[in-house]
CSV table of C-alpha atoms and ligand atoms in Angstrom, one decimal:
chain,number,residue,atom,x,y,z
A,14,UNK,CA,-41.1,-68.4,-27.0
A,15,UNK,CA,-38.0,-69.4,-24.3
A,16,UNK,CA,-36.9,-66.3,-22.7
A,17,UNK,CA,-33.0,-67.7,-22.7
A,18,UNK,CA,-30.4,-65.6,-21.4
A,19,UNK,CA,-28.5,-62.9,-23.3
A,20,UNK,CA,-26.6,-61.0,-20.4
A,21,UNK,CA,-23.5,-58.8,-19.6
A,22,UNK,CA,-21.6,-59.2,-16.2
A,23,UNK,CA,-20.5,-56.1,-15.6
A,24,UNK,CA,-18.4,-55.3,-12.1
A,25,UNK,CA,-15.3,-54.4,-10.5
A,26,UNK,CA,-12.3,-56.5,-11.2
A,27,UNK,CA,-12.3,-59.0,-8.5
A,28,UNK,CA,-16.1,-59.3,-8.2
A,29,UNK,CA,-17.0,-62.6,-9.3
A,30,UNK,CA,-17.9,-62.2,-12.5
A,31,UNK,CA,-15.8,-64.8,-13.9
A,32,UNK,CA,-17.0,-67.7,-11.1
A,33,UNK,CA,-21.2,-66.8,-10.9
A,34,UNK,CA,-20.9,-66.5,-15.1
A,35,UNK,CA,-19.5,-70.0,-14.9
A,36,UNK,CA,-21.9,-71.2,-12.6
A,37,UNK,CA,-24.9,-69.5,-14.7
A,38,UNK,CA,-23.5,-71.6,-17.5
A,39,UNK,CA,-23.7,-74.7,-15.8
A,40,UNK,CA,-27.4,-74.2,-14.5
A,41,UNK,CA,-28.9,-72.3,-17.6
A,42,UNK,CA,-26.8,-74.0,-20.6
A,43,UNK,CA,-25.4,-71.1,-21.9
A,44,UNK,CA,-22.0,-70.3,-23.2
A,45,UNK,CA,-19.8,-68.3,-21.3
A,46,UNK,CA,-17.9,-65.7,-23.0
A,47,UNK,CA,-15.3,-63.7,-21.3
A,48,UNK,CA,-13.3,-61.4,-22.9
A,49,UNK,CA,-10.6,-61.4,-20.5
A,50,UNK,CA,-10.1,-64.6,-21.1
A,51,UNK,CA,-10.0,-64.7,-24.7
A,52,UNK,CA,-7.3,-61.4,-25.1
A,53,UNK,CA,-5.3,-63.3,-22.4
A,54,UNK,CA,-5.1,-66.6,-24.9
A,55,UNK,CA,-4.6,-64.1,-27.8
A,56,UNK,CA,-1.7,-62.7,-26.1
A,57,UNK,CA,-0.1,-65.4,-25.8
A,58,UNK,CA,0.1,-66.2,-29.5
A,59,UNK,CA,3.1,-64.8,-29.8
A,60,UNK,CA,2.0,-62.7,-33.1
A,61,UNK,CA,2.4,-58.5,-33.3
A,62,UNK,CA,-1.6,-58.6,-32.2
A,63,UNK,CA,-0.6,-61.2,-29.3
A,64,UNK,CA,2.7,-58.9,-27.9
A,65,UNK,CA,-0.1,-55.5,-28.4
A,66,UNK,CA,-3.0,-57.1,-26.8
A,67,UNK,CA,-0.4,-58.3,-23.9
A,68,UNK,CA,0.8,-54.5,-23.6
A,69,UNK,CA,-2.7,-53.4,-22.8
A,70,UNK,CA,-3.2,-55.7,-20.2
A,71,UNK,CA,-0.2,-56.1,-18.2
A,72,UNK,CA,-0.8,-52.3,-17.8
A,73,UNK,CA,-4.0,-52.4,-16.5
A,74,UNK,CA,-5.2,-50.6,-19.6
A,75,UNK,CA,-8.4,-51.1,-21.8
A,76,UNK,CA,-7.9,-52.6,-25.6
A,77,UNK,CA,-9.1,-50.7,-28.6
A,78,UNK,CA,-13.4,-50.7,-28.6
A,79,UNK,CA,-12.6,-51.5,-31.9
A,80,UNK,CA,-10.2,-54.5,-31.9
A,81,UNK,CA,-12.6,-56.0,-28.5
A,82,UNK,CA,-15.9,-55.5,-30.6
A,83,UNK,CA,-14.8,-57.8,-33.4
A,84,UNK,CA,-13.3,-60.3,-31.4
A,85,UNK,CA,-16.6,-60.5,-29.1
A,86,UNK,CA,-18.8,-60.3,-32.2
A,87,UNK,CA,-17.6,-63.0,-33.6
A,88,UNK,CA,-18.1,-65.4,-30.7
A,89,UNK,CA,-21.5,-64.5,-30.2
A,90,UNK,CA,-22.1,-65.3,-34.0
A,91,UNK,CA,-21.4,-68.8,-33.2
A,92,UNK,CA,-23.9,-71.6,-33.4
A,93,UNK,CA,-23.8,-72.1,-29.7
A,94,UNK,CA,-24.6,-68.8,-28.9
A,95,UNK,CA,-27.8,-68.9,-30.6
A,96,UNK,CA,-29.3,-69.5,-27.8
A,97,UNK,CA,-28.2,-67.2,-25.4
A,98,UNK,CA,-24.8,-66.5,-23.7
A,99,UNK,CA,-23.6,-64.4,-21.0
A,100,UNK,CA,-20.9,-61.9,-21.2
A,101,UNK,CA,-18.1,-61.0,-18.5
A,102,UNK,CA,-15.8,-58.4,-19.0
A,103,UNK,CA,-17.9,-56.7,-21.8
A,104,UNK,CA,-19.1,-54.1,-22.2
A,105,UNK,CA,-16.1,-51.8,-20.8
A,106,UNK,CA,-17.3,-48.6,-22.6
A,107,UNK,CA,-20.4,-47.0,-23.4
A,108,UNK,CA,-19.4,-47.5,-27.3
A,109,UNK,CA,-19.1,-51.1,-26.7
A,110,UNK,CA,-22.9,-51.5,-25.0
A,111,UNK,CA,-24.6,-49.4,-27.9
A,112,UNK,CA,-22.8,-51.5,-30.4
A,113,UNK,CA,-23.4,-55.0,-28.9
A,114,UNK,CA,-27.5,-53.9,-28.5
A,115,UNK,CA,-26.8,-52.7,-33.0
A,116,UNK,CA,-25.5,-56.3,-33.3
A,117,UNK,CA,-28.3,-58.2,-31.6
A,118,UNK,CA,-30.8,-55.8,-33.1
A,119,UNK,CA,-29.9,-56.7,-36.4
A,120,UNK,CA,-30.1,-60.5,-35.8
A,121,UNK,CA,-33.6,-59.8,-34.1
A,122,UNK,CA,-32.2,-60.0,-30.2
A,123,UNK,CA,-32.2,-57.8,-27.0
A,124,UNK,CA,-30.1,-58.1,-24.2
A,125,UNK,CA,-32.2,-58.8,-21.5
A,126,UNK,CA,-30.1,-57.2,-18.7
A,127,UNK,CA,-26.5,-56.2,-17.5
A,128,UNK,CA,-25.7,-57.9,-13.8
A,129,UNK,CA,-23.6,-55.3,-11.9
A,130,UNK,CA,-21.9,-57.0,-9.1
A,131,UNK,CA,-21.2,-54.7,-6.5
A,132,UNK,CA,-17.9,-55.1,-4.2
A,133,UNK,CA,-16.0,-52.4,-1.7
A,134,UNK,CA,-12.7,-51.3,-3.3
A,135,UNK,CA,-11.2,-52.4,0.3
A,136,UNK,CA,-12.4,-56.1,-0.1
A,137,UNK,CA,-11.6,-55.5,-4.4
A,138,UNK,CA,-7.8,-55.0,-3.2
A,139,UNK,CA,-8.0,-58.0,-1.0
A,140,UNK,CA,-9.2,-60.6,-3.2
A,141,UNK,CA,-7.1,-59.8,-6.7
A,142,UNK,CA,-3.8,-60.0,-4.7
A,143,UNK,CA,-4.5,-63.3,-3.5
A,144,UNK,CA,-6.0,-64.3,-6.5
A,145,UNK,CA,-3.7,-67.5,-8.3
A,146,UNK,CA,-4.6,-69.4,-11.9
A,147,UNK,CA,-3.9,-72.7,-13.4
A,148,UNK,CA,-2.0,-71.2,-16.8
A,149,UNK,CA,-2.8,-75.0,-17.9
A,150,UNK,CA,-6.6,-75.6,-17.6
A,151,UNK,CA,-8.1,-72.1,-16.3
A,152,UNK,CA,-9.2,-72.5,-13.0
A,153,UNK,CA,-8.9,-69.9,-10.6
A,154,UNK,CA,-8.3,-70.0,-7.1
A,155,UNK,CA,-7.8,-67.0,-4.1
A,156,UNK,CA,-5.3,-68.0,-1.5
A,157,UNK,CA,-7.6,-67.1,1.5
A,158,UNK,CA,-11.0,-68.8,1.2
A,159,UNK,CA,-10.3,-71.2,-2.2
A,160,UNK,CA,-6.9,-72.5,-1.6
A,161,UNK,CA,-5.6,-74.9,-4.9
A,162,UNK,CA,-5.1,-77.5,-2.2
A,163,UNK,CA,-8.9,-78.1,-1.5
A,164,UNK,CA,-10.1,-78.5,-5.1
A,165,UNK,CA,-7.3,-79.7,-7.6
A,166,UNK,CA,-7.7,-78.6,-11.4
A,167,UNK,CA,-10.2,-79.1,-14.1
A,168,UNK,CA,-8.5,-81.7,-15.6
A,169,UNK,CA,-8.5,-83.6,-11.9
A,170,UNK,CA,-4.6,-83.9,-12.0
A,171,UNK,CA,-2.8,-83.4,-9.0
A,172,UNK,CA,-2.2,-79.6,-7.8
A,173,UNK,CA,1.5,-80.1,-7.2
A,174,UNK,CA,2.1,-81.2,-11.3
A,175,UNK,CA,0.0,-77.6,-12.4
A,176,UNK,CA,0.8,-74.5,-12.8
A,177,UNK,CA,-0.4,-72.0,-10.4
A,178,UNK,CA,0.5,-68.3,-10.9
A,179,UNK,CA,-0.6,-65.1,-10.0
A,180,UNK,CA,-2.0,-62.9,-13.1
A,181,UNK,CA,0.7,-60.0,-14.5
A,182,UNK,CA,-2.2,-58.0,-13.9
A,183,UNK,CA,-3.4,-59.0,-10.3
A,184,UNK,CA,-0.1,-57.6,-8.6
A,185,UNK,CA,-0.7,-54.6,-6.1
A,186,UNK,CA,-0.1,-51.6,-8.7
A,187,UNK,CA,-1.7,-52.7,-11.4
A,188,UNK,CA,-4.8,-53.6,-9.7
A,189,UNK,CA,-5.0,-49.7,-8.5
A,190,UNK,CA,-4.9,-48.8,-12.3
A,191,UNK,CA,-7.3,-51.0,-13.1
A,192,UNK,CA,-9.1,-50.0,-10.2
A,193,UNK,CA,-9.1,-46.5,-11.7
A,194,UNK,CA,-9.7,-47.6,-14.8
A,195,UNK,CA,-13.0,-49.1,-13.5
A,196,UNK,CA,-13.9,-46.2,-11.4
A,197,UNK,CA,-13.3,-43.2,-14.6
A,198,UNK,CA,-15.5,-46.0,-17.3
A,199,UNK,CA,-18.3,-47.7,-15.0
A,200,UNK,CA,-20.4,-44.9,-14.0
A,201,UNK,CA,-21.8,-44.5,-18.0
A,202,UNK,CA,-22.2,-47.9,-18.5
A,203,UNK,CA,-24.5,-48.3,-15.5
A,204,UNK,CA,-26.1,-45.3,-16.4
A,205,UNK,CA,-26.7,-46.9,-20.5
A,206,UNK,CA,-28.3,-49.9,-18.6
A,207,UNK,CA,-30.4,-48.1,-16.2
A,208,UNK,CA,-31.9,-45.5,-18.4
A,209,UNK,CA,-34.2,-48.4,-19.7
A,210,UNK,CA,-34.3,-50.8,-16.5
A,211,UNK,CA,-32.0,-53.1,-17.7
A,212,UNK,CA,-29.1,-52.4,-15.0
A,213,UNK,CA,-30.1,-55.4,-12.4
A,214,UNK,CA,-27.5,-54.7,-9.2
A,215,UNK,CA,-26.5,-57.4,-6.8
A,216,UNK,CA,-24.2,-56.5,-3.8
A,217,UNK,CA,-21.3,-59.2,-2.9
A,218,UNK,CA,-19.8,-58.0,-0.1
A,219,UNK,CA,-18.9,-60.6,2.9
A,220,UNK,CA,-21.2,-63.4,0.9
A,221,UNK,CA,-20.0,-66.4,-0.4
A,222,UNK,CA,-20.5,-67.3,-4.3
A,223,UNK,CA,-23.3,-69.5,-3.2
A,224,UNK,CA,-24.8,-66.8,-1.8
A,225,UNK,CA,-24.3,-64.5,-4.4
A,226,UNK,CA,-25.3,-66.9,-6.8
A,227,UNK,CA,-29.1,-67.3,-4.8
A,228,UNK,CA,-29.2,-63.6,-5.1
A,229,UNK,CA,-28.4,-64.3,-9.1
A,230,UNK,CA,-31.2,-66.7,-10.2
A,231,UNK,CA,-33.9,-64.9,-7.9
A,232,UNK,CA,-32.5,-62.0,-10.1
A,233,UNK,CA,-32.9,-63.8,-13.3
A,234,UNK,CA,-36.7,-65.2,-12.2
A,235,UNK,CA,-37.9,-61.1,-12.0
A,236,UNK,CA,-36.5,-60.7,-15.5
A,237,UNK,CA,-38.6,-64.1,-16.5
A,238,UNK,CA,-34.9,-65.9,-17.5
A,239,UNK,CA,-35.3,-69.7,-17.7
A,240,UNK,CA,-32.7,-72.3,-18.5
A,241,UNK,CA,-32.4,-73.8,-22.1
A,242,UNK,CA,-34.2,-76.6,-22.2
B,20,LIG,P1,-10.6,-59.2,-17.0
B,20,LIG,O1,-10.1,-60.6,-17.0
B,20,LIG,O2,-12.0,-59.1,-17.4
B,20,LIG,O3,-10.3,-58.4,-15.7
B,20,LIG,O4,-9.8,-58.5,-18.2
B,20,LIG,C1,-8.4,-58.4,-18.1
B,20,LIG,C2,-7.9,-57.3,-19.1
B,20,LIG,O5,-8.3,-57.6,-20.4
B,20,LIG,C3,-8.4,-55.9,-18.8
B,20,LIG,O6,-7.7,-55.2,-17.7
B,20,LIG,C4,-8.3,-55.2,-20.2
B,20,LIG,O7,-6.9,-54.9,-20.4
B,20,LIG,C5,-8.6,-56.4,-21.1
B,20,LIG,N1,-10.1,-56.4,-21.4
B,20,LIG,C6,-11.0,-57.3,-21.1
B,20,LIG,N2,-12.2,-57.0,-21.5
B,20,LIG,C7,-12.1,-55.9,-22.2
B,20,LIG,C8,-13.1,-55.0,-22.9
B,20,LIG,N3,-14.4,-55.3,-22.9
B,20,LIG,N4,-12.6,-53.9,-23.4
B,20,LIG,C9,-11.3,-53.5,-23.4
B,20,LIG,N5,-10.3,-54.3,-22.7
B,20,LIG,C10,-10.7,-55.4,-22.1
């Protein structure tokens, strides 16, 4: 029986999580499934949920366990999740980590392990605020060491015809709540995932995602993760 991945990124803002979950994707055949991502398109949709999801994130602040659970729960109910996904961005609470194991329990599953990417709050601070996004096709981009100009956007149109803005939440204050934010809910989440050896840390600072990625799949070979065939 495949050992396919069923992971959480877990990880400062600002980590990575976002670009080595991408890149796990491409090399493993999973889906990725971040729930940043997902409230930020659901914000947008101009509904009474859309304008109260925004509110919670343009704040820095956490959405409702609740409201986060079901939206997650569904995706991961999807046929092409059935054979594995990886996470980013949840679990945010310990509520959230007991109640995504219940879920996979009941559908026979375990999560094999939660990737905590380590960064310095110094080097956290730097790479958010120069942090920019394509609103149009997703792809991000940090204005010190992955300039727009060098790589162009997903859907290979030229960089000057897209639109590349910094995130509400990525400006100086609201990265300092969400720094907080970070700081008050991580330590029981690591501690959920390390009670029963499932909390796999990997520390970023000064690499480059190819090196961080390396450090990833050596990770994922000591927890006996192969790709999808
Ligand atoms: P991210 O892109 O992962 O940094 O998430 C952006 C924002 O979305 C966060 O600051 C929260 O407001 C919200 N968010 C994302 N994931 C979760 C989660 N698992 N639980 C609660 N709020 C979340």
């Amino acid at each position: 029986m495949p050992n396919n991945p069923r992971l959480v990124f877990f990880g400062p803002p600002g980590a990575g999580k976002g670009t080595q979950a991408e890149r796990l994707t491409e090399t493993y055949g999973v889906p990725h499934i971040s729930s940043g991502d997902i409230l930020r398109d659901g914000s947008r949709s101009g509904t009474e949920l859309g304008n109260e999801i925004a509110s919670y994130i343009d704040n820095g602040r956490l959405v409702p366990d609740e409201l986060i659970c079901r939206i997650i729960f569904e995706e991961i109910a999807k046929p092409a999740c059935q054979r594995g996904f990886v996470l980013d961005g949840f679990p945010r609470s310990v509520e959230q980590a007991e109640a995504l194991d219940e879920i996979l329990a009941g559908r026979g599953f375990r999560l094999q392990g939660a990737i905590e990417l380590e960064l310095s709050e110094a080097e956290i601070t730097d790479r958010l605020t120069a942090r920019r996004w394509c609103e149009d096709c997703g792809a991000v981009f940090n204005l010190k060491f992955d300039p727009p100009e060098m790589r162009g956007c997903k859907r290979g149109r030229p960089i000057s015809e897209c639109d590349i803005v910094q995130r509400a939440d990525d400006t100086a204050g609201t990265v300092q709540t969400r720094l907080k934010v970070y700081r008050e809910t991580a330590g029981p989440i690591i501690d959920y995932y390390a009670r029963d050896g499932r909390l796999y840390p990997i520390v970023t600072n000064g690499q480059s995602p190819e090196e961080v990625f390396r450090q990833l799949q050596n990770t994922l070979g000591e927890m006996g993760v192969v790709p999808v065939q």
